[in-house]
Every structure is written in structure tokens, then in C-alpha cells.
Amino acid sequence: METLQRTANRGSVSTGAYEIDNSVKLESDNSEFFQKSYSSASNRETWTYSTWVKRTELGSNSFLLDAYKNSNTFFILGFTDIDDLVFYDIIAGTDYGRRTTAVFRDTSAWYHIVFVSDTTNGTAGDRYRLYVNGVRVTDFDTDYGDPPSGYDGSVNDAIVHSIGYRTDATTYFNGYLAETVLVDGQALNPTDFGEFDSDTGIWIPKQITDTSYTWGTNGFWLKYDNASSMGANSAGTGGFSVQNINQNDQSTDTPTNNFCIWSPLWAFYRNSTITEGGTEVAGAAGGWSHAGASMGVMNGRWYWEWK
């Protein structure tokens, strides 16, 4: 089951209000990701993670956030090899979390993912909450259980945190990320980061500033707006190191200026391979291959370039 197509952002949704200028393109073939080793632990009970994401390759593990101590103690949030979303926290071999029934295979759209950890909540089922495009996800086909009250998870511990990488499986994210945020110490709502456009019904981003939230000790806000320092933290609490990322990975394909790319859903003849954020396609040797675009057009005026 594919989900939330009505609210997916498939086109440029700028309305003259807030616009996101940049994203980062990550490619697993190049082992690209962000990483930071936290020097001290902070609030491990209550925090909120938010990011805009545009997928470019399907059918592979592709993770958004990882906090790793060892093989028995870590947290992961991201897409699995069947394209569902999983959130999973394990401490000393005891695990909690869920995998969604829905799968997320729309490579033409930007998704907004929000995960909330609120383990002081009196309702067990509300201690971990997942939202996609402003809507809470409540259908799960795998349930690892709810964390106990006051549970201290791996995120915000004094361990290595990664964006676009899963440490224990050595897997990388394929696609674009924009406005990647962690608010340390607050359980926020999707409406703190986005809103439904009153005319189109599309979920669109709200403007963030460095004073939008009480960021906490380990909070961060990655805007990807500085090509020479892509891991810079605009929340002011220390940035992430870049792993194999350079200025060519900065992009203007964003939730408010969505680009047409090659679609893996259409690369079906002779195993066409799509890479580099959906901007390159290569066919098998010895014959022609086929690939299609992520946006279909029937009328209006459109412009594109290819080489």
C-alpha cells in the first residue's frame, strides 16, 4: 500500500511565502553521509526529529537517522528494502519500535518525516510517534513494543550520530534531504515545521529560524546552504562532519522547487541504473535501455534539459 499521495509535494509549491533554497544529494555508491560524535549526553527521553526527504532509489535500506553505541545498543529511523518506514531503538538487547504497513515509493515527491520521542508520556502508544506529510502514521505490520515510561533511548546519548547512514549494516541513503532538524528536550508537532496549503491542500514547510525552538544541548538544524560546509549547524551547537560529500552535492531541488528526475519506477528495460540523485541513467552494455521521468505532462508549458 502506498500512502498519502493526496498531500505529497510533487511540484513547486512556492506561494511567495517561505522557500527552502537548498538540499543535499546523497548517493550510496559514493558512501556519502553526515556524522557527529556527541561529547555529552542530553535529554534521551524527549526529542523531535524532522526532515524533508526525496527518494531517488527504491528497494534498498536507506536510513535517515542513526545513533550507534554497539551492535546491541542503537537507534535507527528510515526506509527498509521493501520501502516501508521503520523506527527501532535497542538498549542492551531489549528493543522497541515499529515498521509501517504503508510503503513510500513516490520518487516524484518530497516527503516530510517527523519522529517524536516522548517517553514521559502517560500513554504507552504515544511515547513514539511518527508523522508523514503532517499526518500521524498509525498502521503498522511489525510491532516491537512501546518503551517503558521514562525510557532513555540512544538518541542524545554521548555516542556517534549519523544522518544518511546505518552503522551496524553499513548502508547509505539515496536521495535528497532538506531542513534536517533535531530539537533536544521538546516533543513537538508536525505543525511546528509545516502546514497544509489552504488552496491546494499540499503539506508545505514553515519558516524556521535559529530562535524557533529551544534547541537544547544536542539540537541541530542542517540547512545545507553552505557548499563549503554542508554539515554546518544553524542551531549553533556544533556541526556534523561530512563523509565523501562535496560542493557538487548541494542542490536546489527542494520541497518548494521540486525538480523532475529520472524515475526508478520507469527504468524497467534491460536494468537501467539510475544514480546521482536521479540525474544520471545508464543502461546495460550491448543494447538500448529505457527510463522515464518522474513527472508526467499533458498540457501547459514545460521546460527541461538533458545531456
Short mmCIF file of C-alpha atoms in Angstrom, two decimals:
data_model
loop_
_atom_site.label_atom_id
_atom_site.label_comp_id
_atom_site.label_asym_id
_atom_site.label_seq_id
_atom_site.Cartn_x
_atom_site.Cartn_y
_atom_site.Cartn_z
CA MET A 1 0.00 0.00 0.00
CA GLU A 2 1.40 3.37 -1.00
CA THR A 3 0.38 6.22 1.24
CA LEU A 4 -0.53 9.89 1.48
CA GLN A 5 -0.42 10.74 -2.19
CA ARG A 6 -3.01 13.49 -1.87
CA THR A 7 -0.75 15.52 0.37
CA ALA A 8 2.53 14.74 -1.39
CA ASN A 9 4.50 17.64 -2.75
CA ARG A 10 5.10 16.80 -6.43
CA GLY A 11 5.59 20.28 -7.83
CA SER A 12 6.99 23.64 -6.96
CA VAL A 13 4.77 24.93 -4.19
CA SER A 14 6.21 28.36 -3.62
CA THR A 15 3.39 30.78 -2.87
CA GLY A 16 5.55 33.83 -2.35
CA ALA A 17 5.98 32.93 1.32
CA TYR A 18 8.70 30.68 2.73
CA GLU A 19 11.06 28.97 0.29
CA ILE A 20 13.77 26.40 1.00
CA ASP A 21 16.81 27.28 -1.09
CA ASN A 22 18.97 24.17 -0.81
CA SER A 23 19.09 20.46 -0.20
CA VAL A 24 21.85 17.87 -0.18
CA LYS A 25 22.07 14.97 -2.63
CA LEU A 26 23.32 11.73 -1.11
CA GLU A 27 24.44 8.72 -3.13
CA SER A 28 25.13 5.27 -1.66
CA ASP A 29 27.64 4.43 -4.42
CA ASN A 30 29.81 7.26 -3.08
CA SER A 31 29.33 6.34 0.63
CA GLU A 32 28.05 9.84 1.43
CA PHE A 33 26.69 10.74 4.86
CA PHE A 34 26.99 13.09 7.85
CA GLN A 35 28.34 12.10 11.25
CA LYS A 36 28.93 13.56 14.69
CA SER A 37 30.15 12.07 17.97
CA TYR A 38 28.29 13.75 20.81
CA SER A 39 30.61 14.82 23.60
CA SER A 40 27.92 14.63 26.29
CA ALA A 41 24.51 13.06 26.78
CA SER A 42 21.41 15.24 26.88
CA ASN A 43 17.67 14.54 27.01
CA ARG A 44 17.27 10.93 25.93
CA GLU A 45 13.55 10.81 26.81
CA THR A 46 12.15 13.78 24.89
CA TRP A 47 13.22 15.00 21.46
CA THR A 48 11.84 15.64 17.96
CA TYR A 49 13.42 14.87 14.60
CA SER A 50 12.18 16.45 11.37
CA THR A 51 13.46 16.26 7.80
CA TRP A 52 12.21 16.69 4.25
CA VAL A 53 13.23 13.81 2.01
CA LYS A 54 13.01 12.96 -1.68
CA ARG A 55 13.87 9.36 -2.55
CA THR A 56 15.66 8.51 -5.79
CA GLU A 57 16.30 4.76 -5.48
CA LEU A 58 13.92 2.08 -4.18
CA GLY A 59 14.22 -1.42 -2.78
CA SER A 60 17.23 -0.82 -0.55
CA ASN A 61 17.80 0.11 3.08
CA SER A 62 18.03 3.88 3.21
CA PHE A 63 18.24 5.45 6.66
CA LEU A 64 17.69 9.00 7.84
CA LEU A 65 18.95 8.98 11.44
CA ASP A 66 21.23 6.60 13.31
CA ALA A 67 22.61 6.74 16.87
CA TYR A 68 25.07 3.91 17.46
CA LYS A 69 26.94 2.63 20.51
CA ASN A 70 27.38 -1.06 19.66
CA SER A 71 25.52 -3.92 17.94
CA ASN A 72 23.15 -4.26 20.92
CA THR A 73 22.55 -0.56 21.57
CA PHE A 74 21.44 1.78 18.78
CA PHE A 75 18.55 3.72 17.22
CA ILE A 76 17.53 3.82 13.56
CA LEU A 77 14.88 5.67 11.54
CA GLY A 78 14.50 5.19 7.82
CA PHE A 79 13.31 3.18 4.83
CA THR A 80 13.84 -0.57 4.54
CA ASP A 81 14.44 -2.73 1.47
CA ILE A 82 10.66 -3.09 0.99
CA ASP A 83 10.23 0.71 1.14
CA ASP A 84 8.33 0.90 4.42
CA LEU A 85 9.46 3.10 7.32
CA VAL A 86 10.98 1.67 10.48
CA PHE A 87 11.86 3.23 13.82
CA TYR A 88 13.75 0.98 16.18
CA ASP A 89 15.60 1.50 19.46
CA ILE A 90 17.53 -1.25 21.20
CA ILE A 91 19.39 -0.91 24.51
CA ALA A 92 21.49 -3.87 25.69
CA GLY A 93 19.47 -6.21 23.51
CA THR A 94 15.96 -5.02 24.52
CA ASP A 95 14.17 -3.43 21.59
CA TYR A 96 11.18 -1.14 20.91
CA GLY A 97 9.69 0.37 17.77
CA ARG A 98 7.55 -0.36 14.71
CA ARG A 99 7.50 -0.85 10.93
CA THR A 100 4.77 0.76 8.84
CA THR A 101 2.20 -1.08 6.79
CA ALA A 102 2.44 1.66 4.17
CA VAL A 103 5.30 1.84 1.71
CA PHE A 104 6.77 5.05 0.32
CA ARG A 105 7.66 4.73 -3.36
CA ASP A 106 6.80 8.13 -4.80
CA THR A 107 10.12 9.38 -6.17
CA SER A 108 8.44 12.39 -7.77
CA ALA A 109 7.55 13.91 -4.40
CA TRP A 110 9.12 15.33 -1.28
CA TYR A 111 8.01 13.63 1.95
CA HIS A 112 8.12 15.37 5.31
CA ILE A 113 9.10 12.92 8.08
CA VAL A 114 8.67 13.80 11.76
CA PHE A 115 9.54 11.42 14.60
CA VAL A 116 8.75 12.30 18.21
CA SER A 117 10.23 10.60 21.27
CA ASP A 118 8.13 11.38 24.35
CA THR A 119 8.78 8.55 26.80
CA THR A 120 7.47 10.51 29.80
CA ASN A 121 4.01 10.38 28.17
CA GLY A 122 1.47 8.51 30.31
CA THR A 123 0.01 6.78 27.25
CA ALA A 124 2.35 3.98 26.15
CA GLY A 125 1.29 4.16 22.49
CA ASP A 126 2.14 7.89 22.34
CA ARG A 127 5.73 7.58 23.55
CA TYR A 128 6.99 7.11 20.00
CA ARG A 129 5.07 8.96 17.26
CA LEU A 130 5.68 9.08 13.51
CA TYR A 131 4.20 11.58 11.05
CA VAL A 132 4.42 11.79 7.26
CA ASN A 133 3.27 14.95 5.48
CA GLY A 134 1.54 16.22 8.61
CA VAL A 135 -0.47 13.02 9.21
CA ARG A 136 0.23 10.63 12.06
CA VAL A 137 1.05 7.08 10.94
CA THR A 138 -0.94 4.54 12.96
CA ASP A 139 -0.93 1.40 10.78
CA PHE A 140 1.97 -0.96 11.47
CA ASP A 141 2.61 -4.53 10.37
CA THR A 142 5.54 -5.13 12.74
CA ASP A 143 5.40 -4.05 16.38
CA TYR A 144 8.46 -4.29 18.60
CA GLY A 145 6.54 -2.79 21.53
CA ASP A 146 6.33 0.55 23.32
CA PRO A 147 9.20 1.80 25.50
CA PRO A 148 8.56 1.94 29.26
CA SER A 149 7.83 5.24 30.98
CA GLY A 150 10.94 7.36 31.34
CA TYR A 151 12.91 5.24 28.91
CA ASP A 152 16.34 6.63 27.95
CA GLY A 153 16.98 5.80 24.30
CA SER A 154 20.13 6.03 22.21
CA VAL A 155 19.46 9.41 20.58
CA ASN A 156 21.13 12.26 22.51
CA ASP A 157 23.45 9.84 24.28
CA ALA A 158 27.19 10.50 24.16
CA ILE A 159 27.65 8.26 21.11
CA VAL A 160 28.05 8.60 17.34
CA HIS A 161 25.05 10.04 15.44
CA SER A 162 24.74 9.74 11.67
CA ILE A 163 22.46 11.19 9.00
CA GLY A 164 22.07 9.15 5.83
CA TYR A 165 23.87 6.09 7.20
CA ARG A 166 23.13 2.96 9.23
CA THR A 167 26.25 1.96 11.14
CA ASP A 168 25.56 -1.68 12.01
CA ALA A 169 24.55 -2.57 8.43
CA THR A 170 26.89 -0.21 6.52
CA THR A 171 24.06 1.10 4.35
CA TYR A 172 23.57 4.61 2.97
CA PHE A 173 20.71 6.88 1.95
CA ASN A 174 19.89 7.56 -1.70
CA GLY A 175 18.12 10.83 -2.42
CA TYR A 176 17.80 14.40 -1.22
CA LEU A 177 17.44 15.83 2.29
CA ALA A 178 16.33 19.35 3.23
CA GLU A 179 15.79 21.18 6.53
CA THR A 180 17.03 18.37 8.77
CA VAL A 181 16.26 19.24 12.38
CA LEU A 182 16.58 17.72 15.84
CA VAL A 183 15.09 19.58 18.79
CA ASP A 184 16.59 18.28 22.03
CA GLY A 185 14.20 18.30 25.02
CA GLN A 186 10.85 19.02 23.31
CA ALA A 187 8.06 16.80 21.95
CA LEU A 188 6.81 18.93 19.05
CA ASN A 189 4.10 18.52 16.42
CA PRO A 190 4.37 18.44 12.61
CA THR A 191 2.66 21.85 12.59
CA ASP A 192 5.79 23.27 14.20
CA PHE A 193 7.56 22.57 10.89
CA GLY A 194 4.86 22.59 8.21
CA GLU A 195 1.25 23.30 7.32
CA PHE A 196 -1.43 22.42 4.77
CA ASP A 197 -1.71 25.00 1.99
CA SER A 198 -5.19 26.48 2.15
CA ASP A 199 -5.59 26.45 -1.65
CA THR A 200 -4.03 23.15 -2.71
CA GLY A 201 -4.17 21.01 0.44
CA ILE A 202 -0.50 20.18 -0.06
CA TRP A 203 1.71 19.92 3.01
CA ILE A 204 4.32 22.71 2.77
CA PRO A 205 7.18 23.87 5.01
CA LYS A 206 7.02 26.65 7.56
CA GLN A 207 9.89 29.04 8.03
CA ILE A 208 12.43 28.07 10.68
CA THR A 209 14.79 30.50 12.40
CA ASP A 210 17.55 29.97 14.93
CA THR A 211 15.11 31.06 17.63
CA SER A 212 12.18 28.90 16.51
CA TYR A 213 12.77 26.32 19.25
CA THR A 214 14.69 25.76 22.42
CA TRP A 215 17.24 23.59 20.67
CA GLY A 216 18.82 22.02 23.76
CA THR A 217 22.36 20.74 24.17
CA ASN A 218 22.45 18.40 21.17
CA GLY A 219 19.90 20.03 18.89
CA PHE A 220 20.77 20.74 15.29
CA TRP A 221 19.42 22.35 12.12
CA LEU A 222 21.13 21.44 8.84
CA LYS A 223 20.13 23.77 6.00
CA TYR A 224 22.77 22.53 3.52
CA ASP A 225 23.09 26.13 2.33
CA ASN A 226 26.87 26.44 2.62
CA ALA A 227 28.52 24.42 -0.16
CA SER A 228 31.90 24.58 1.55
CA SER A 229 30.48 23.45 4.91
CA MET A 230 27.50 21.21 4.20
CA GLY A 231 27.35 19.88 7.77
CA ALA A 232 27.08 23.33 9.35
CA ASN A 233 24.61 23.53 12.22
CA SER A 234 22.43 26.64 12.10
CA ALA A 235 21.18 25.91 15.62
CA GLY A 236 24.68 26.86 16.79
CA THR A 237 25.66 23.77 18.79
CA GLY A 238 28.38 22.28 16.58
CA GLY A 239 28.08 20.83 13.10
CA PHE A 240 28.39 17.39 11.53
CA SER A 241 31.44 16.14 9.70
CA VAL A 242 30.89 15.31 6.03
CA GLN A 243 31.81 11.89 4.71
CA ASN A 244 32.59 11.94 0.97
CA ILE A 245 30.29 14.95 0.45
CA ASN A 246 31.47 17.95 -1.53
CA GLN A 247 30.07 21.16 -3.02
CA ASN A 248 28.69 19.26 -6.03
CA ASP A 249 26.25 17.52 -3.68
CA GLN A 250 24.50 20.78 -2.86
CA SER A 251 21.23 21.04 -4.80
CA THR A 252 18.43 23.49 -5.50
CA ASP A 253 15.90 20.65 -5.79
CA THR A 254 13.85 21.39 -2.68
CA PRO A 255 10.33 20.98 -1.24
CA THR A 256 9.45 24.41 -2.62
CA ASN A 257 11.17 23.93 -6.00
CA ASN A 258 10.72 20.27 -6.87
CA PHE A 259 12.69 19.06 -9.92
CA CYS A 260 11.85 16.39 -12.46
CA ILE A 261 14.30 13.47 -12.24
CA TRP A 262 14.69 10.00 -13.78
CA SER A 263 12.22 7.63 -12.13
CA PRO A 264 13.25 4.15 -10.93
CA LEU A 265 9.61 3.14 -11.36
CA TRP A 266 10.07 3.54 -15.14
CA ALA A 267 13.57 2.10 -15.53
CA PHE A 268 12.25 -1.32 -16.42
CA TYR A 269 14.02 -2.39 -19.62
CA ARG A 270 17.43 -4.09 -19.54
CA ASN A 271 18.10 -2.97 -16.00
CA SER A 272 18.62 0.74 -16.46
CA THR A 273 20.55 2.10 -13.47
CA ILE A 274 19.65 5.49 -12.02
CA THR A 275 22.16 7.30 -9.80
CA GLU A 276 23.32 10.74 -8.61
CA GLY A 277 20.02 11.92 -7.22
CA GLY A 278 18.05 10.70 -10.21
CA THR A 279 20.06 12.85 -12.61
CA GLU A 280 22.03 10.08 -14.35
CA VAL A 281 20.80 6.91 -16.06
CA ALA A 282 22.89 4.13 -17.57
CA GLY A 283 21.78 1.04 -19.44
CA ALA A 284 23.27 -2.41 -19.67
CA ALA A 285 26.03 -2.90 -22.22
CA GLY A 286 25.20 -4.22 -25.66
CA GLY A 287 21.78 -2.69 -26.23
CA TRP A 288 19.39 0.15 -25.61
CA SER A 289 17.60 0.76 -22.33
CA HIS A 290 14.57 2.69 -21.19
CA ALA A 291 13.91 5.24 -18.45
CA GLY A 292 11.12 7.71 -17.83
CA ALA A 293 10.75 10.99 -15.98
CA SER A 294 9.29 11.41 -12.51
CA MET A 295 6.67 13.92 -13.72
CA GLY A 296 4.16 13.27 -16.48
CA VAL A 297 2.84 16.21 -18.52
CA MET A 298 -0.35 16.51 -20.55
CA ASN A 299 -0.76 20.25 -21.06
CA GLY A 300 0.74 23.58 -20.11
CA ARG A 301 4.23 24.88 -20.73
CA TRP A 302 7.22 22.87 -19.54
CA TYR A 303 10.98 23.14 -19.89
CA TRP A 304 13.76 20.66 -19.20
CA GLU A 305 17.36 19.93 -20.14
CA TRP A 306 19.17 16.66 -20.66
CA LYS A 307 22.58 15.67 -21.95
#
